[in-house]
Amino acid sequence: MAVIGLGPTGTSFVWKFINELQTNQSTVPVRLTAIDPAEEPGSGYAFQSAHRLNMRTDRLHINPRAPTGFSDWLRAQPGTPDHDDLEYPPRWLFGRYLQQVLLGAFVSAERAGVAVEHWPTAAVDLERSGGSFRITGTDGVQRTFDVVVLATGESRHGALAHWAGRQNFVASLAETRQLMQISPIAHVGIVGSGLSAVDICIQLLRQGSQGRISCYSRTRGFPKVQSATAEQQPALLDPDWLNRETRAGRQRLPLITAARALAEGLDARAREPYTPGMPDAREWFSRAGQRSRRRQDENQVFATAVVAATESPTTWYDALNSLSPHTPAIWHAIDERDQMLFLTTCQARWSEYRHSMPLVNARALLPAVVSGQLSVRSGLTSVAPEESGAAFRWRIVTRSGPSTHAYDVLIDATGGHLTIACRRDALLRGAIGRGLLTADPRGGVRVRFDTCQVLGTDGSACPNLYLVGPMTFGTHFYTNSFETNRDNAFRVARTVRLSLARLQRRAARIRRTPRDTSDKGS
């Protein structure tokens, strides 16, 4: 079998699969080929940078029986990390932890009867070959496998991917070298205002940028701010609630029902009534709150959020965080038409609160926002290069304020765009073209909710072909979460192990079947 991609999700699969085989003592010989171009796989490109994690370390672990695994590992590292580094450490530290987890899994593989090899290439083609699958790497080698798990990770193609290669254009946060080469006096325009944009702004400011830095989005400002303290809360919408509302899965969950329950839950958890204009997720359900928000400048909204997170706990964040384990199941219960309605009308505002920034990051941005060097604007309509003689600039057009803005450098901070990935990524494009995979209009690729088996164009599950990670967004929604992708990788590992167990039982029955020893010639 093969697993394509050894980032956080692929590493989670390998660890769990080997653990499953060790625990259940499978006698079926297994050869696992891990396909990833990295010399030291395990972290994926998302966990190689010095930018901080946006979630606390206590929510990041591989082994469910050791939920403090990463925190304990972090405290054991040389040096004495400060409080911020223990709560929100640099991303590369979590990447290093994942690499060690993967190495430990490889060492354990032999005891589980698994022969493991690392094929250091990027998979660029996948096709069916009889009852198996043939994979082609960038090294030109083709190999055939009985089972394939796609864990290709987050798309690197942002909304402005069509400008790749243009002068003074940085395609994503991952282009670290290009970001470091930006002149300190350059005026920088950033398309996107989410967590990727926040990381880029912090990097530019730490590099000594003195030029104007402006972030643009269609409908939203910067992410809201988490307070420094956290409170564990019972889930707002737990499995019992979902079971009641869907009559144990026999009916769909209307989006309006989920919204009302969420509004009631946020009110119940809050320590004081909602005040329009204050950073609070209850803004979603308040007409007065929405009117107040439309009248406010996004930079003032951000400054207010920093003050609020500094002065008191952000109970709305803790309440929304309690939804994490249950979000995919809630999403799955909602009708697809309501899902599309949410994605087109609500997702931007949802993300602004749900994917909030740590207070330590907000404090790093605040002086530049207050001074006017850094700004965030909504109402983005278009972006285009503009050449005038020897001068080259990027022109950004908005609906509000000054209608056009010119910048020396343009950075795409829109994050991985799943629809573009399906068109541009060679592996996905080829598999979709052959009908092995089906693009999901909600984003990514269609898979079965429970097993992550990929679905063909006729809706049927493809045996022995699985996909886990951000590309299952349409099915699981909360796939920019390490927890969701880890849990899905675990389900696939168990599903594959059970299929091996069935193969083992079938082989045992064949061995027990008496052979016909009669004399055929008599």
PDB file of C-alpha atoms in Angstrom, residues 155 157 416-425 428 432 439-445 471:
ATOM      1  CA  SER A 155      -3.481  23.383  -1.549  1.00  0.00           C
ATOM      2  CA  HIS A 157      -2.800  27.516  -5.006  1.00  0.00           C
ATOM      3  CA  GLY A 416      -5.213  27.214  -0.355  1.00  0.00           C
ATOM      4  CA  HIS A 417      -8.017  27.438  -2.896  1.00  0.00           C
ATOM      5  CA  LEU A 418      -9.459  23.942  -3.276  1.00  0.00           C
ATOM      6  CA  THR A 419     -11.255  24.454  -6.594  1.00  0.00           C
ATOM      7  CA  ILE A 420      -8.092  25.859  -8.170  1.00  0.00           C
ATOM      8  CA  ALA A 421      -6.097  22.936  -6.754  1.00  0.00           C
ATOM      9  CA  CYS A 422      -8.408  20.488  -8.532  1.00  0.00           C
ATOM     10  CA  ARG A 423      -7.597  22.253 -11.817  1.00  0.00           C
ATOM     11  CA  ARG A 424      -3.885  22.965 -11.317  1.00  0.00           C
ATOM     12  CA  ASP A 425      -2.476  20.124  -9.207  1.00  0.00           C
ATOM     13  CA  LEU A 428      -5.674  15.697  -8.642  1.00  0.00           C
ATOM     14  CA  ILE A 432     -10.443  13.709 -11.697  1.00  0.00           C
ATOM     15  CA  ALA A 439     -14.535  17.465  -7.601  1.00  0.00           C
ATOM     16  CA  ASP A 440     -16.926  18.673  -4.903  1.00  0.00           C
ATOM     17  CA  PRO A 441     -18.760  21.963  -5.657  1.00  0.00           C
ATOM     18  CA  ARG A 442     -18.521  22.766  -1.936  1.00  0.00           C
ATOM     19  CA  GLY A 443     -14.742  22.536  -2.195  1.00  0.00           C
ATOM     20  CA  GLY A 444     -12.160  19.791  -2.616  1.00  0.00           C
ATOM     21  CA  VAL A 445     -12.956  16.190  -3.550  1.00  0.00           C
ATOM     22  CA  MET A 471      -9.230  18.369   0.350  1.00  0.00           C
TER      23      MET A 471
END
